XYZ file of C-alpha atoms in Angstrom:
215
model
C -4.915 -12.522 -17.142
C -6.209 -16.599 -17.166
C -9.611 -17.212 -18.668
C -12.144 -15.415 -16.995
C -10.431 -14.502 -13.995
C -11.402 -10.829 -12.614
C -8.487 -8.454 -12.132
C -8.201 -6.707 -9.324
C -5.670 -3.760 -8.863
C -4.653 -2.597 -5.748
C -3.473 1.090 -5.257
C -1.365 1.089 -2.180
C 1.195 3.260 -0.155
C 3.302 1.797 2.710
C 2.408 4.720 4.426
C -0.909 3.289 5.162
C -1.998 1.013 7.756
C -5.262 0.289 6.084
C -3.315 -0.469 3.046
C -1.261 -3.460 4.682
C -4.460 -4.927 6.177
C -5.999 -5.111 2.491
C -2.940 -6.338 1.203
C -2.717 -9.447 3.288
C -6.477 -9.960 3.049
C -6.496 -9.652 -0.643
C -3.257 -12.062 -0.900
C -5.226 -14.710 0.912
C -8.314 -14.279 -1.038
C -6.297 -14.818 -4.099
C -5.971 -18.717 -3.696
C -9.771 -18.645 -3.125
C -11.134 -16.173 -5.437
C -10.916 -16.421 -9.164
C -8.860 -12.995 -9.191
C -5.945 -11.787 -10.892
C -4.519 -9.751 -8.245
C -2.117 -6.576 -8.969
C -0.084 -4.620 -7.211
C 0.046 -1.187 -7.849
C 2.187 1.269 -5.808
C 1.221 4.742 -6.025
C 1.726 8.079 -3.716
C -0.811 8.816 -1.224
C 0.388 12.076 -0.763
C 0.009 12.893 -4.398
C -3.640 11.523 -3.876
C -4.342 13.711 -1.075
C -3.061 16.745 -2.533
C -4.757 16.257 -5.921
C -8.418 15.783 -4.081
C -7.881 18.398 -1.215
C -8.167 15.291 1.119
C -6.863 15.456 4.563
C -5.428 12.891 7.095
C -8.190 11.447 9.110
C -5.841 12.232 12.252
C -6.416 15.988 11.690
C -9.915 15.812 13.250
C -9.307 14.633 16.895
C -12.075 12.407 17.498
C -11.460 10.658 13.907
C -8.007 10.413 15.129
C -9.227 8.275 18.463
C -11.492 6.216 16.572
C -8.524 5.106 14.184
C -6.575 4.002 16.549
C -8.990 1.649 17.982
C -10.076 0.795 14.981
C -6.710 -0.273 13.236
C -5.947 -2.361 16.415
C -9.515 -4.312 16.153
C -8.630 -4.844 12.589
C -5.067 -5.766 13.153
C -6.467 -8.340 15.511
C -9.181 -9.648 13.408
C -7.140 -10.100 10.291
C -4.039 -11.224 12.209
C -1.625 -8.483 10.707
C 0.657 -7.095 13.259
C -0.227 -3.363 12.659
C 0.876 -1.640 16.019
C -0.349 1.911 16.107
C 0.359 4.772 18.859
C -1.293 8.373 18.575
C 2.575 9.792 18.013
C 2.275 7.835 14.671
C 0.275 10.629 13.327
C 3.266 13.082 14.089
C 5.557 10.649 12.043
C 3.415 10.831 9.332
C 1.924 14.594 9.135
C 4.770 16.263 10.827
C 7.681 15.774 8.315
C 8.351 18.141 5.015
C 9.227 15.107 2.568
C 6.303 12.409 3.267
C 8.183 9.488 4.945
C 7.153 6.917 2.281
C 8.264 8.966 -1.168
C 11.354 7.135 -1.280
C 10.144 3.895 -0.163
C 7.428 3.862 -2.800
C 10.120 4.825 -5.254
C 12.271 2.001 -4.369
C 9.105 -0.298 -4.623
C 8.339 1.328 -8.168
C 11.872 0.806 -9.697
C 11.678 -2.976 -8.335
C 8.276 -3.169 -9.907
C 9.855 -2.257 -13.183
C 12.992 -4.658 -12.852
C 12.160 -7.452 -10.745
C 8.332 -7.258 -9.919
C 8.375 -10.925 -8.376
C 9.858 -9.255 -5.454
C 7.056 -6.445 -5.112
C 4.943 -8.621 -2.504
C 7.678 -9.329 -0.057
C 9.232 -5.897 -0.514
C 6.007 -3.959 0.295
C 5.248 -6.435 3.087
C 8.649 -5.472 4.882
C 8.333 -1.693 4.283
C 4.911 -2.095 6.317
C 6.398 -4.335 8.605
C 9.194 -1.972 9.467
C 7.271 1.203 9.709
C 4.066 -0.295 11.426
C 5.100 -3.110 13.293
C 8.737 -2.014 14.487
C 8.178 1.756 14.531
C 11.403 2.082 12.244
C 12.224 4.915 9.708
C 11.871 4.241 6.025
C 12.975 7.068 4.107
C 16.890 6.656 4.465
C 18.916 4.390 2.024
C 20.340 2.445 4.823
C 16.911 1.999 5.931
C 15.462 1.143 2.828
C 18.204 -1.464 2.056
C 17.969 -3.206 5.559
C 14.150 -3.695 4.327
C 15.089 -4.870 0.793
C 17.788 -7.162 2.400
C 14.992 -8.407 4.924
C 12.758 -9.159 1.724
C 15.172 -11.454 0.206
C 16.570 -8.976 -2.469
C 20.474 -9.356 -3.290
C 22.759 -6.601 -2.630
C 23.300 -6.016 -6.295
C 19.532 -5.814 -7.035
C 18.974 -3.491 -3.900
C 21.732 -1.255 -5.241
C 20.374 -1.062 -8.357
C 16.922 0.041 -7.627
C 18.224 2.641 -4.758
C 20.136 4.396 -7.858
C 17.248 4.315 -10.072
C 14.951 6.170 -7.114
C 16.179 9.425 -8.471
C 15.563 8.731 -12.350
C 13.002 10.607 -14.233
C 11.672 6.874 -15.448
C 10.664 5.803 -11.639
C 9.370 9.558 -10.800
C 7.051 9.108 -13.980
C 6.081 5.973 -13.143
C 5.161 6.372 -9.753
C 3.233 9.739 -10.848
C 1.612 7.675 -13.547
C 0.405 4.981 -11.221
C -0.982 7.620 -8.781
C -2.548 9.404 -11.565
C -4.308 6.272 -12.721
C -5.892 5.661 -9.496
C -7.399 9.060 -9.470
C -8.596 8.429 -12.783
C -10.571 5.876 -11.344
C -11.937 7.890 -8.414
C -9.318 7.627 -5.858
C -9.057 10.073 -2.878
C -7.151 7.822 -0.448
C -5.575 4.637 0.302
C -5.954 1.797 -0.176
C -7.680 2.199 -3.481
C -9.110 -1.057 -4.683
C -10.279 -1.370 -8.357
C -12.058 -4.603 -9.817
C -12.468 -4.850 -13.630
C -15.711 -6.695 -13.972
C -18.269 -6.693 -16.408
C -16.182 -4.502 -18.669
C -15.966 -1.649 -16.294
C -13.860 -0.496 -13.464
C -15.470 -1.057 -9.783
C -13.788 1.489 -7.292
C -13.399 0.371 -3.293
C -11.957 2.541 -0.796
C -10.446 0.824 2.495
C -9.992 -2.672 3.931
C -13.346 -2.697 4.984
C -15.181 -3.186 1.775
C -13.949 -6.680 0.875
C -17.266 -8.358 1.282
C -18.836 -6.183 -1.159
C -15.866 -6.625 -3.542
C -16.497 -10.026 -3.302
C -20.040 -10.146 -3.868
C -20.140 -7.616 -6.893
C -17.423 -9.908 -8.885
C -19.649 -12.946 -7.719
C -17.399 -14.607 -4.956
């Protein structure tokens, strides 16, 4: 980290639309604020399981509100999140969480070519939350990687790493780290300031984050 820069970690999963909002806003703020932004791909399914949390849409009134809220925030932040009521089924109704393979792929890229982390993560959100497309199948993962500017060779290598213990362990470790900071959902933003970590949940606490780190 550069001298005096506040390290801000963003723990995220591309299944979370609020993580996309936080990601884009923090990407903008890192040019204005004195922060060193670090992307920490983690697994939301693991966090929910470990903390006994439930998807908000399981409460019907909350689900209704969530649709409106995401729409308003997407407009406010100019991020093309398009959310419909049946998106809840796309997420909750599957045996294997739809983002597990994507998050392993992103983790593999973080371990080999971290410079692609930002464009790759953005394209996964784009595909799932803007284009309403699948991100769990190998051919779709490769399409996302191509869109993010990765060579076929790099993508293939990362795809082969998905099932390796090294990648699985790394994703579990990052998820465990988020839990250690007190995360119970996503996005979990951790600012290391004044010698201690400060956890912020969600994409609507960024003014507070700024005020605590003196921005």
